[in-house]
PDB file of C-alpha atoms in Angstrom:
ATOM      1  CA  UNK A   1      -3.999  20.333 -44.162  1.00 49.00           C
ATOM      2  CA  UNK A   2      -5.927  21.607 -47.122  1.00 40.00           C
ATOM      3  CA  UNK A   3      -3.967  22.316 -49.779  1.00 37.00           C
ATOM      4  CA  UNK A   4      -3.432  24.066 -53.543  1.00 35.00           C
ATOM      5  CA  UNK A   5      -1.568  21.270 -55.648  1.00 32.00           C
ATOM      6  CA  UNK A   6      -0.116  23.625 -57.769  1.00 33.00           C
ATOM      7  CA  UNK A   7       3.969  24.715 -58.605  1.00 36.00           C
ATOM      8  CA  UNK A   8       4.298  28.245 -56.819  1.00 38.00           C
ATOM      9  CA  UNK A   9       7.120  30.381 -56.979  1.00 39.00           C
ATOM     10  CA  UNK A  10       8.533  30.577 -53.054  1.00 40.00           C
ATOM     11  CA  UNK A  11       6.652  33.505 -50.583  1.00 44.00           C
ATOM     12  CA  UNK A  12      10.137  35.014 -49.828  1.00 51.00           C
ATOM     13  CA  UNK A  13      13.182  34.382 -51.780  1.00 61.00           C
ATOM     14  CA  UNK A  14      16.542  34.885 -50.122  1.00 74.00           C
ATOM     15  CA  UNK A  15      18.826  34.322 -52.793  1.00 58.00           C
ATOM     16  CA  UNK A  16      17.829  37.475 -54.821  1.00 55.00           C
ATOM     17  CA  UNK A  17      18.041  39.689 -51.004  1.00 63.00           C
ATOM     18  CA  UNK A  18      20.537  41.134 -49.427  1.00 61.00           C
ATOM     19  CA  UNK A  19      22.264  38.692 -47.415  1.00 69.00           C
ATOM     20  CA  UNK A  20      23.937  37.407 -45.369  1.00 84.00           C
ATOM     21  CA  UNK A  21      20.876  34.905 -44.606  1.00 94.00           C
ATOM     22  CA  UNK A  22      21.139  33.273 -41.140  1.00 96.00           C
ATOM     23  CA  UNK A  23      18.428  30.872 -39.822  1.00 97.00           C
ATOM     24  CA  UNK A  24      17.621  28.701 -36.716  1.00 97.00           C
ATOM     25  CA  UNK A  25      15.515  25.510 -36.485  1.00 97.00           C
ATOM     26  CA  UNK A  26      12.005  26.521 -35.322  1.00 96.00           C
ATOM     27  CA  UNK A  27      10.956  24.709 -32.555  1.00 95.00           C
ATOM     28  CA  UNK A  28       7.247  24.335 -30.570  1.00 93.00           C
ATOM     29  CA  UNK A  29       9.031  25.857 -27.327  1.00 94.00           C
ATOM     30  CA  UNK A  30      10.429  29.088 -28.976  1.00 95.00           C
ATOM     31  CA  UNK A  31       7.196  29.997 -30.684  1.00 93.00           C
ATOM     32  CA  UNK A  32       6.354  32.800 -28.645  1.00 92.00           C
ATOM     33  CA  UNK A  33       9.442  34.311 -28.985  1.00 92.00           C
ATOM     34  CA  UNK A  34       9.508  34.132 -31.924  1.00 93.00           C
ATOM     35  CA  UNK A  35       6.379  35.851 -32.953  1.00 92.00           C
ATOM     36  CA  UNK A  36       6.974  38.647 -30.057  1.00 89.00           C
ATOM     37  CA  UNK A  37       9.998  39.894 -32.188  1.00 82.00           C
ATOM     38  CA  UNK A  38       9.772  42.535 -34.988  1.00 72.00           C
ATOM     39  CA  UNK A  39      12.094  41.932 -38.051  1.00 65.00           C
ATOM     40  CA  UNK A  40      13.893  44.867 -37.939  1.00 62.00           C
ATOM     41  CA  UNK A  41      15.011  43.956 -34.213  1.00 63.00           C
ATOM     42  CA  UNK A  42      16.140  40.623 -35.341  1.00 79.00           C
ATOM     43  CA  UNK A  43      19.403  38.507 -36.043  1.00 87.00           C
ATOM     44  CA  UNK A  44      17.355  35.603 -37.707  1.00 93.00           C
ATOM     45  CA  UNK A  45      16.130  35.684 -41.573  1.00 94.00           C
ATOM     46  CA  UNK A  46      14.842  32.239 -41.608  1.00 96.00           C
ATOM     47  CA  UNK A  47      13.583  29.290 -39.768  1.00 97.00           C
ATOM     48  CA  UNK A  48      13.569  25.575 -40.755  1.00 97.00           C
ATOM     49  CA  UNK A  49      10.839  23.198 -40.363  1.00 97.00           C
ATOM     50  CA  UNK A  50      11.040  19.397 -40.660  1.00 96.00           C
ATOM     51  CA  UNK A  51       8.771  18.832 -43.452  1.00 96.00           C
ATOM     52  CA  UNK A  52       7.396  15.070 -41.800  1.00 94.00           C
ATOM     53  CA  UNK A  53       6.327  17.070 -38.684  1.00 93.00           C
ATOM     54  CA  UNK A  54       4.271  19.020 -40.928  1.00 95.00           C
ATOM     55  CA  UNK A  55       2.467  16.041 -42.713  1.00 94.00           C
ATOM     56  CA  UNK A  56      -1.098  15.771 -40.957  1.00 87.00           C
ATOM     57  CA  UNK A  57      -0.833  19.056 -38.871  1.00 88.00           C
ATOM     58  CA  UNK A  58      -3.782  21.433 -38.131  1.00 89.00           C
ATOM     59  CA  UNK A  59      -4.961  23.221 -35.611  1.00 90.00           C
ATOM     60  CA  UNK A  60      -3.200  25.630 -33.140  1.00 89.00           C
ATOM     61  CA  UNK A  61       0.017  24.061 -34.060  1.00 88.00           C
ATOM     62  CA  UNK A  62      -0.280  24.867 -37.843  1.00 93.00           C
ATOM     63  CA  UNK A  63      -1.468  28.632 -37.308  1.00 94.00           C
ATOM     64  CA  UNK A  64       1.616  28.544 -35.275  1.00 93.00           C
ATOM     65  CA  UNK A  65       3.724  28.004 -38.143  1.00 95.00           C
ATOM     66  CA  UNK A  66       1.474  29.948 -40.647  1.00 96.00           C
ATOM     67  CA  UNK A  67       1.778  32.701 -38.671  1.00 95.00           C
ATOM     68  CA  UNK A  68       5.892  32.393 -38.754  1.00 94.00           C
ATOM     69  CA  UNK A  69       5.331  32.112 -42.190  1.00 95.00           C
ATOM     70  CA  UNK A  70       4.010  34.921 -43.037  1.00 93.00           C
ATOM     71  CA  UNK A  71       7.072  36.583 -41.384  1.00 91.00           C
ATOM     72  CA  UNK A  72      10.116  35.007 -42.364  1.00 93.00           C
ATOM     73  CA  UNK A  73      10.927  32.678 -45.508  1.00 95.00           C
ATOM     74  CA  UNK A  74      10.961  28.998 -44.302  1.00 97.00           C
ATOM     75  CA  UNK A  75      13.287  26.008 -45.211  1.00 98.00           C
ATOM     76  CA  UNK A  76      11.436  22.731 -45.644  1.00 98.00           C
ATOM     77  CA  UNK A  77      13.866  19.997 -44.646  1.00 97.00           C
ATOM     78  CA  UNK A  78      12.928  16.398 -45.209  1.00 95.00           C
ATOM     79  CA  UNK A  79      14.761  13.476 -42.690  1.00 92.00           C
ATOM     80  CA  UNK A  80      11.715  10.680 -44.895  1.00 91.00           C
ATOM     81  CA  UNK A  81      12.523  11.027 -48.570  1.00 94.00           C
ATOM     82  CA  UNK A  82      14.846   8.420 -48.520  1.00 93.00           C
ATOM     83  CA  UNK A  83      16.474   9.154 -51.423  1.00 96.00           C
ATOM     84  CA  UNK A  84      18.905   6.528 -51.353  1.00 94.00           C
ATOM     85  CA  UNK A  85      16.222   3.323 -51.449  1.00 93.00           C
ATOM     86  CA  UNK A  86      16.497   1.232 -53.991  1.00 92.00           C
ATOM     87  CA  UNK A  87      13.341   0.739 -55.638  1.00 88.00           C
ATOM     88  CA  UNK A  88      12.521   4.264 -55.532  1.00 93.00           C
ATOM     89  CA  UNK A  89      10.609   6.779 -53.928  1.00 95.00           C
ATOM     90  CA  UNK A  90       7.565   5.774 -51.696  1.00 93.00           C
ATOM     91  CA  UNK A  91       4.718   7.865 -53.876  1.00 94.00           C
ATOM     92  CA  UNK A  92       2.473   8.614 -50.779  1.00 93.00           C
ATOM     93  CA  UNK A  93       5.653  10.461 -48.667  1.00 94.00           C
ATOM     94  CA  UNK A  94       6.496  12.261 -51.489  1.00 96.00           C
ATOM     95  CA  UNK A  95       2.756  13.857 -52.436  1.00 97.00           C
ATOM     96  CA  UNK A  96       2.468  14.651 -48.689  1.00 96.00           C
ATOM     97  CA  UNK A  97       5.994  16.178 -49.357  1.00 97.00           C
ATOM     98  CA  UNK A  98       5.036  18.123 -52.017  1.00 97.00           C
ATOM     99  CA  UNK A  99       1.361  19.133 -49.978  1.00 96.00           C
ATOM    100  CA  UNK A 100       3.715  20.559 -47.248  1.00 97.00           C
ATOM    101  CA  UNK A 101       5.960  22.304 -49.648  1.00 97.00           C
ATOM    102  CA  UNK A 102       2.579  23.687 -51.947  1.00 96.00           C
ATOM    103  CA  UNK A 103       1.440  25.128 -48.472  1.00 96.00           C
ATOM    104  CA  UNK A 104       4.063  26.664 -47.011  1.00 96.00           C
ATOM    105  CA  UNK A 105       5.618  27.776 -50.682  1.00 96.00           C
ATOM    106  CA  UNK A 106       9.153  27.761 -48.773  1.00 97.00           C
ATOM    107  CA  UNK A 107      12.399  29.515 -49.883  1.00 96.00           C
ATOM    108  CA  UNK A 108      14.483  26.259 -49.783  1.00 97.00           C
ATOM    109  CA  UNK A 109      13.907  22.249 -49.974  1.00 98.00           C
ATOM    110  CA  UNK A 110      16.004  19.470 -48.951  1.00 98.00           C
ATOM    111  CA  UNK A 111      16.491  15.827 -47.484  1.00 97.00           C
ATOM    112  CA  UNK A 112      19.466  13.815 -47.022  1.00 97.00           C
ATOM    113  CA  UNK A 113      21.559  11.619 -49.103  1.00 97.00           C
ATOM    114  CA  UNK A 114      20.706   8.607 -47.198  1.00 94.00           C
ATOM    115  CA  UNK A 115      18.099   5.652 -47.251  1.00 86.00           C
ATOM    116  CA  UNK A 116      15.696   5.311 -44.493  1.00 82.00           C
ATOM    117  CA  UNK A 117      13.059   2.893 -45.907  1.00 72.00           C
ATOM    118  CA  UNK A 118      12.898  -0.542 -46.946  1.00 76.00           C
ATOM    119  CA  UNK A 119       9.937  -1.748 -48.932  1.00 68.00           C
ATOM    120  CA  UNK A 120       6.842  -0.030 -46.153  1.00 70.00           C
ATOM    121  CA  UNK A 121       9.395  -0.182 -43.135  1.00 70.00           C
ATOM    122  CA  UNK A 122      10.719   3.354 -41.906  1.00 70.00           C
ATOM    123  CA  UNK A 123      13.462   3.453 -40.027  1.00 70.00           C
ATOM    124  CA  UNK A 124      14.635   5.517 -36.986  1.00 74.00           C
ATOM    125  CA  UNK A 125      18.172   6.961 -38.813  1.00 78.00           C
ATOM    126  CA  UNK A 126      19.276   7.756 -41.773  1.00 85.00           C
ATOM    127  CA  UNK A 127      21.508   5.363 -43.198  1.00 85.00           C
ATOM    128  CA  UNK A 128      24.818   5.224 -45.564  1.00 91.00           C
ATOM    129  CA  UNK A 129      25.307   4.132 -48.523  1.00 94.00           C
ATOM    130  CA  UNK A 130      27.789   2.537 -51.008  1.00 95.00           C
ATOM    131  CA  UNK A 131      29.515   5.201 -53.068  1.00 97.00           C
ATOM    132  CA  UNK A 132      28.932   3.361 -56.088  1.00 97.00           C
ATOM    133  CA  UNK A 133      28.442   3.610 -59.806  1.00 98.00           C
ATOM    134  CA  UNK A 134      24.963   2.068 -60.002  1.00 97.00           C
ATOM    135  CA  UNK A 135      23.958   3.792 -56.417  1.00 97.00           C
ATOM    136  CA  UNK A 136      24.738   7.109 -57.724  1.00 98.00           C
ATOM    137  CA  UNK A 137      22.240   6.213 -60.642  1.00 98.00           C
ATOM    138  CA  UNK A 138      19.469   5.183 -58.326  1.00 97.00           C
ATOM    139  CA  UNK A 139      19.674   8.167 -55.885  1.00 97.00           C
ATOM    140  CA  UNK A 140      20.086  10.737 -59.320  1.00 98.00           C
ATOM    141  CA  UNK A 141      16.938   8.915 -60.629  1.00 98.00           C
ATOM    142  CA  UNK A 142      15.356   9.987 -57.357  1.00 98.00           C
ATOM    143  CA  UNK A 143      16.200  12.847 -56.785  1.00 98.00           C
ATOM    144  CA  UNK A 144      14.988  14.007 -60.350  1.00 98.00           C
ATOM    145  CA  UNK A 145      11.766  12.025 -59.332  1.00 98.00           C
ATOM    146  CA  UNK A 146      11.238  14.276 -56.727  1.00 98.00           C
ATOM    147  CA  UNK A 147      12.146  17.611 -58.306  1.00 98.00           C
ATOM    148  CA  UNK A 148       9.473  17.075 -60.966  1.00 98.00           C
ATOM    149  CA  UNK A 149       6.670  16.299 -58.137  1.00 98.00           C
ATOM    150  CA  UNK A 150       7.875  19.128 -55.920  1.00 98.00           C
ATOM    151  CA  UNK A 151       8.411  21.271 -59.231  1.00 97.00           C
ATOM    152  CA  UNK A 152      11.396  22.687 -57.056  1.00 96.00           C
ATOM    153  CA  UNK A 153      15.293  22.157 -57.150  1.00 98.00           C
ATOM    154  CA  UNK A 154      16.102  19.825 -54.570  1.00 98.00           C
ATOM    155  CA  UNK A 155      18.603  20.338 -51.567  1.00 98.00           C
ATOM    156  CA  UNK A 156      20.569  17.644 -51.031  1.00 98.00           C
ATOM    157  CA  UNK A 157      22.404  17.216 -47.720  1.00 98.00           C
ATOM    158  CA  UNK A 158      25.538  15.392 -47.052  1.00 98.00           C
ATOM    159  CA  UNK A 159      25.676  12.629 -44.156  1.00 94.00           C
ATOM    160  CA  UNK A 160      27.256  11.924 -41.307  1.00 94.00           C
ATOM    161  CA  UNK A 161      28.948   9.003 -41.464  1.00 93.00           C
ATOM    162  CA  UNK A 162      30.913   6.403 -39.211  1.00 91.00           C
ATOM    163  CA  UNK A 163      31.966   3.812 -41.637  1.00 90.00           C
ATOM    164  CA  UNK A 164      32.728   3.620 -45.261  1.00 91.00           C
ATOM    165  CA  UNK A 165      31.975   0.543 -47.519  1.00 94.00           C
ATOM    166  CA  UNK A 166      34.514  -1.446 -49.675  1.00 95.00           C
ATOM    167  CA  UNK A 167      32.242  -1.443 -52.739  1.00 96.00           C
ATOM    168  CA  UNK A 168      32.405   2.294 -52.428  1.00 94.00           C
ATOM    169  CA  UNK A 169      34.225   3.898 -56.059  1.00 96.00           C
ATOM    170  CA  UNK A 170      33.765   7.496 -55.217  1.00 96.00           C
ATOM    171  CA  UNK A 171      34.745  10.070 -52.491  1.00 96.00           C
ATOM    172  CA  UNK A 172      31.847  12.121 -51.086  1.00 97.00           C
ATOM    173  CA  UNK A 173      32.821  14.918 -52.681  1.00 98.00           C
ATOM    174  CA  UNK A 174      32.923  13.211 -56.022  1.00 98.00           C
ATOM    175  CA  UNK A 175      29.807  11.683 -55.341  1.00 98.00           C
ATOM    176  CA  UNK A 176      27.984  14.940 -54.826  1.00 98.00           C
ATOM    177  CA  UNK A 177      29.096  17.130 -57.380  1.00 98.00           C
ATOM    178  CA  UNK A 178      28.486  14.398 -59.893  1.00 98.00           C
ATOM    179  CA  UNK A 179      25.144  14.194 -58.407  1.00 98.00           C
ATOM    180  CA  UNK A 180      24.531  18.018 -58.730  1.00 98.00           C
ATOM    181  CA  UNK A 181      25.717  17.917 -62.788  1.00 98.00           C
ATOM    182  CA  UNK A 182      23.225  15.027 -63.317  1.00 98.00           C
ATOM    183  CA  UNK A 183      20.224  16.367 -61.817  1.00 98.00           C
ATOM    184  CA  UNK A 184      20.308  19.935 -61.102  1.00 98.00           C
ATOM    185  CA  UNK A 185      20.036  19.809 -57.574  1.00 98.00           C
ATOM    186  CA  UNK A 186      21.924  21.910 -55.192  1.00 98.00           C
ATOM    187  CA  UNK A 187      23.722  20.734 -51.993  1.00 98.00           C
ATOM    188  CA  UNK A 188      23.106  21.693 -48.184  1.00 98.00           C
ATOM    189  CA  UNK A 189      26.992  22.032 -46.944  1.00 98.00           C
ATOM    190  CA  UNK A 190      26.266  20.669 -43.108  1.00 98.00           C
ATOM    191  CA  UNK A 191      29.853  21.411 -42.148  1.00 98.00           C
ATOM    192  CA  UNK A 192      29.518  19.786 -39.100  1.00 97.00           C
ATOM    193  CA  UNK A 193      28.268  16.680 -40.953  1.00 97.00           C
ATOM    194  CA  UNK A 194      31.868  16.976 -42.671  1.00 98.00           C
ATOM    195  CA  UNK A 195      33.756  17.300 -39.607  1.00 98.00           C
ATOM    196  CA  UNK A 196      32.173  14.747 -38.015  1.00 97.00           C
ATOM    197  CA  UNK A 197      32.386  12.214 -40.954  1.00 96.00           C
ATOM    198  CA  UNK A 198      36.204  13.116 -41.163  1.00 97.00           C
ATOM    199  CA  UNK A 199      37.181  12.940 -37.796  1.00 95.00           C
ATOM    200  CA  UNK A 200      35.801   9.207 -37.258  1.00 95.00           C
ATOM    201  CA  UNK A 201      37.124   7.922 -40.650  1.00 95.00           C
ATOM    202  CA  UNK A 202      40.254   9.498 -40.196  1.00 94.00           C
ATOM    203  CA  UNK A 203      40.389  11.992 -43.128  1.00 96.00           C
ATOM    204  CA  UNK A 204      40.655  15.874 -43.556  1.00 98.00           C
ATOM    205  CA  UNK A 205      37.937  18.243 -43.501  1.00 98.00           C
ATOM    206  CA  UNK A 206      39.884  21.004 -45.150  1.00 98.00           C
ATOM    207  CA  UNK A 207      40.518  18.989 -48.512  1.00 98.00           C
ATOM    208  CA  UNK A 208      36.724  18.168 -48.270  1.00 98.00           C
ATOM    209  CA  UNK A 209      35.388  21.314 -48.020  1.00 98.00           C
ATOM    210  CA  UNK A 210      37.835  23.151 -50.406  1.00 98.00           C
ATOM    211  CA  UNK A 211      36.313  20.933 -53.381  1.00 98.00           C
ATOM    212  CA  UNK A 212      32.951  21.987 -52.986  1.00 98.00           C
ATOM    213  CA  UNK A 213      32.513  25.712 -54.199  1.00 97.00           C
ATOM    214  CA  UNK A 214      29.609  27.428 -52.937  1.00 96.00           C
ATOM    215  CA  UNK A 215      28.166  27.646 -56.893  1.00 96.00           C
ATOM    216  CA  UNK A 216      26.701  24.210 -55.647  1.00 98.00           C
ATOM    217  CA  UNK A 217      25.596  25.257 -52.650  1.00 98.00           C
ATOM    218  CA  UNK A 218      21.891  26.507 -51.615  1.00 97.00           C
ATOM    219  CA  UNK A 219      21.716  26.359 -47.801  1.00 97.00           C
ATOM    220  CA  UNK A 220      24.725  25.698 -45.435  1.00 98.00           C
ATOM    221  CA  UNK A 221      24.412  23.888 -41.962  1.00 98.00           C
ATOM    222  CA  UNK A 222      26.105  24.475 -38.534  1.00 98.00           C
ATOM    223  CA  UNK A 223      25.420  21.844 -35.704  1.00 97.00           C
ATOM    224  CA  UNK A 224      26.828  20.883 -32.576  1.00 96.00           C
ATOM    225  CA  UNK A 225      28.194  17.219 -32.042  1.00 95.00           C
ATOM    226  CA  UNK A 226      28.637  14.420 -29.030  1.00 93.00           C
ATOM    227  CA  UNK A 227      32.389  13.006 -28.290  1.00 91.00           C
ATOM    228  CA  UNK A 228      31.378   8.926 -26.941  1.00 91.00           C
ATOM    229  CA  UNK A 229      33.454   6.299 -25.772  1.00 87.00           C
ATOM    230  CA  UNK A 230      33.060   3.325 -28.303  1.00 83.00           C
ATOM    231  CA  UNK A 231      32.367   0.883 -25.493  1.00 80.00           C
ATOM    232  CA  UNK A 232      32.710   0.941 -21.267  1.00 76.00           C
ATOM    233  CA  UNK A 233      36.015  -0.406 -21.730  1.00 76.00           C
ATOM    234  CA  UNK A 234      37.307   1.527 -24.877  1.00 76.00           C
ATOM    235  CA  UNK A 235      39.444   4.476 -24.675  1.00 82.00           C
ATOM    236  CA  UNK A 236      38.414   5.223 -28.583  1.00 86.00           C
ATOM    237  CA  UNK A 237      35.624   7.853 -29.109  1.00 89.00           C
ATOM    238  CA  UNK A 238      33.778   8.155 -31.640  1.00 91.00           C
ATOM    239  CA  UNK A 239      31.719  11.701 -33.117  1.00 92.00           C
ATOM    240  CA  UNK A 240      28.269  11.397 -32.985  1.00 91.00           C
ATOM    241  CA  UNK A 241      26.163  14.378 -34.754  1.00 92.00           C
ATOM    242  CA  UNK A 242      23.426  14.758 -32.709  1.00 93.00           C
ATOM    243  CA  UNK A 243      22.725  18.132 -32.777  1.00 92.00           C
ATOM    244  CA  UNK A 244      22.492  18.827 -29.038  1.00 91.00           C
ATOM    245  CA  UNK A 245      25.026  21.474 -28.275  1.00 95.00           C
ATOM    246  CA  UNK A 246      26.535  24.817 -29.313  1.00 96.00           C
ATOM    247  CA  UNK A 247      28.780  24.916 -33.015  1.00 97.00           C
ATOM    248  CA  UNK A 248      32.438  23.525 -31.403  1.00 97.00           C
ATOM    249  CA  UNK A 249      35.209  26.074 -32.395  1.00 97.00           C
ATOM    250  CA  UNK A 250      36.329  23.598 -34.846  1.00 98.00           C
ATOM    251  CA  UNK A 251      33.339  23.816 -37.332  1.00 98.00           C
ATOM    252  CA  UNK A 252      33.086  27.446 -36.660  1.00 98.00           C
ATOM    253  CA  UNK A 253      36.552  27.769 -37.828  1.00 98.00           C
ATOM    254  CA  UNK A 254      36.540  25.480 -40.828  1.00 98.00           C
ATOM    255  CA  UNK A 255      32.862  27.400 -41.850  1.00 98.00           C
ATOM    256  CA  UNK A 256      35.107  30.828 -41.812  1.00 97.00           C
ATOM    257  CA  UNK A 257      37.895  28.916 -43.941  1.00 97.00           C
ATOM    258  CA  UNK A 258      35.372  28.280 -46.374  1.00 98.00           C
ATOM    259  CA  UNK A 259      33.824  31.478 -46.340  1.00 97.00           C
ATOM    260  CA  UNK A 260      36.667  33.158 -47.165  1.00 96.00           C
ATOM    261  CA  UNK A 261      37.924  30.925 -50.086  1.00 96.00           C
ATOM    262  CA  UNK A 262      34.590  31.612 -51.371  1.00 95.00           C
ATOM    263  CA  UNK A 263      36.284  34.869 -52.749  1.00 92.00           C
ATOM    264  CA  UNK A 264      33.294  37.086 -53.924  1.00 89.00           C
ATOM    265  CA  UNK A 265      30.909  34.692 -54.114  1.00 91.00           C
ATOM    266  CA  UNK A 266      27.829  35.386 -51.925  1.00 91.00           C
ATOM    267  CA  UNK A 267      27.665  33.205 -48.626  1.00 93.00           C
ATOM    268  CA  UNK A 268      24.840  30.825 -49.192  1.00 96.00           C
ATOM    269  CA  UNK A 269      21.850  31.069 -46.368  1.00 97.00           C
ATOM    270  CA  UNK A 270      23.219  29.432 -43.151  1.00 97.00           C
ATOM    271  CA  UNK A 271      21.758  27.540 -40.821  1.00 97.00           C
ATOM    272  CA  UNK A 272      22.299  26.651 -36.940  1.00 98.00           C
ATOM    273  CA  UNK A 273      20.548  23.217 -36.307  1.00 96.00           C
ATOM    274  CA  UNK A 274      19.676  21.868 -32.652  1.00 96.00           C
ATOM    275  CA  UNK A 275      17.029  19.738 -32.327  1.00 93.00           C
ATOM    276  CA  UNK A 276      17.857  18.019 -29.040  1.00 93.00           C
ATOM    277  CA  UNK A 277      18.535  19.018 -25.439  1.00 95.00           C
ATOM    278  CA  UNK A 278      16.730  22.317 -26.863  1.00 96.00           C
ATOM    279  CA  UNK A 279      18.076  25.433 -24.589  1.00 96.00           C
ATOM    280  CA  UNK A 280      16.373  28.854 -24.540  1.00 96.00           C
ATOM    281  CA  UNK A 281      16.121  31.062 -27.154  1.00 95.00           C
ATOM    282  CA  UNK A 282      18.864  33.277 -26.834  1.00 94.00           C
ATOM    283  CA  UNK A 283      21.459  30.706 -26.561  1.00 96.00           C
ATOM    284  CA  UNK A 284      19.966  30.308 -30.130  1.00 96.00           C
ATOM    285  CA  UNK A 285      20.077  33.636 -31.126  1.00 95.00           C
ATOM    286  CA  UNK A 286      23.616  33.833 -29.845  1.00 96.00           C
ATOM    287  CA  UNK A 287      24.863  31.132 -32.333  1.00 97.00           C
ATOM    288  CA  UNK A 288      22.763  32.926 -35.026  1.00 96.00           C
ATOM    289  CA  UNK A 289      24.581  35.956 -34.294  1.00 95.00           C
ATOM    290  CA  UNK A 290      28.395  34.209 -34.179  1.00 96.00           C
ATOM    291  CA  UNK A 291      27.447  32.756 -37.760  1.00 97.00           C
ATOM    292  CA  UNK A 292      26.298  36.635 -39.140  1.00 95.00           C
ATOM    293  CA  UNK A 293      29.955  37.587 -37.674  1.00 94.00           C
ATOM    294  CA  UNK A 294      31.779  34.900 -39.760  1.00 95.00           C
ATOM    295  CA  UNK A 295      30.255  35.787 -42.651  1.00 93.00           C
ATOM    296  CA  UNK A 296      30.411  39.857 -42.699  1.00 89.00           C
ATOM    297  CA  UNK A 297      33.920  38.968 -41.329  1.00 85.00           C
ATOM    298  CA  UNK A 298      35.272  37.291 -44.597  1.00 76.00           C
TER     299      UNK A 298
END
């Protein structure tokens, strides 16, 4: 990917549009169908784009995309920043991160508040951390690292979890918005992410989600979720966000909740994740349309 390696302002920008913004997840399978459609016949303003998929693409695959592109505004979201590692960000991710986001010149950026790296090992997941004092100083060093490469405010997205850590001083919530005043970033809401989180550690998603106003807020998620036994012998489950299945009527109706204490505040741009078990488009475009209907409904 050849590439200008300069700050430019994003091709489409959807938080000075009309809204509501609702997006899906492009995927290889669904470009076709995507590309056959016309705008104006359309329930989808956006489509997302794992940035690491885009690191080293050309070809038919990239023209693909390009092509997309030049349609629709594009969220960038990273799963490799690692922004929770300890001795920093790994300098050659994060200038292939910022070639992808200099190409594409996307309406929104984000990655996780997690840690996936150790030293030059990558792992497979994205990993929790300590809510801590001196973590929350590490990951705000990095993320304002990485806003002055990208020359972009930073999305950052809150985990899943399925533990918590006895070191750990702050809630989530806490931890966020103290991370937002500190850096500047934003926050992707991934409601299901909340749900999830709160349902294995036993806590409520309602208090969550009412102290994070949608000020903070650039992009929101919706995903679907796995219910698994804990073991063969276990009649405990456990939530597993693997973003294989339709929204579950519980994260719909806790998205709507928060919608509507939103007041006047504009919805933030929403989008439906599924990434495995991929169905056909339509099933897609279905959940696209529910989310439109929760927002223009509150």
């Amino acid at each position: 990917m050849t590439v200008k390696r300069t700050t430019q302002s994003p091709r489409k920008d959807l938080a000075h549009s009309a809204g509501p913004h609702v997006g899906l997840g492009l995927k290889s399978q669904h470009y076709d169908s995507v590309l056959a459609r016309t705008e104006s016949s359309f329930c989808v303003d956006f489509f997302e784009v794992h940035a690491e998929n885009l690191m080293g693409l050309g070809g038919a695959p990239l023209a693909r995309i390009e092509a997309v592109a030049e349609r629709y505004p594009l969220s960038i979201h990273g799963t490799g920043l690692s922004l929770g590692s300890a001795g920093g960000l790994n300098a050659r991710h994060l200038r292939r991160f910022r070639d992808v986001v200099a190409h594409f010149s996307p309406a929104l950026v984000s990655d996780h508040l997690a840690w996936c790296r150790d030293n030059a090992v990558y792992y497979n997941d994205l990993l929790p951390l300590p809510l801590t004092e001196a973590v929350l100083r590490q990951v705000a060093d990095n993320v304002s690292h990485a806003q002055d490469v990208l020359g972009r405010r930073l999305l950052v997205e809150n985990p899943s979890t399925y533990l918590t850590f006895r070191e750990s001083s702050f809630d989530e919530p806490d931890f966020l918005l103290t991370l937002v005043e500190r850096t500047g970033c934003g926050l992707l809401l991934d409601i299901n992410n909340v749900f999830v989180s709160c349902a294995n550690l036993g806590t409520c998603p309602q208090s969550y989600l009412r102290r994070i106003p949608a000020s903070v807020v650039g992009e929101v998620h919706l995903a679907g979720h796995s219910i698994v036994p804990l073991s063969a012998s276990s009649d405990q489950t456990i939530r597993v966000d693997d973003h294989g299945s339709e929204v579950c009527e519980e994260v719909w109706a806790l998205y709507s909740n928060w919608l509507a204490a939103q007041g006047d505040h504009p919805c933030p741009p929403t989008l439906v994740e599924w990434d495995t078990r991929v169905p056909e488009f339509e099933v897609l475009l279905a959940e696209a349309r529910r989310a439109r209907q929760c927002v223009t409904h509150n």
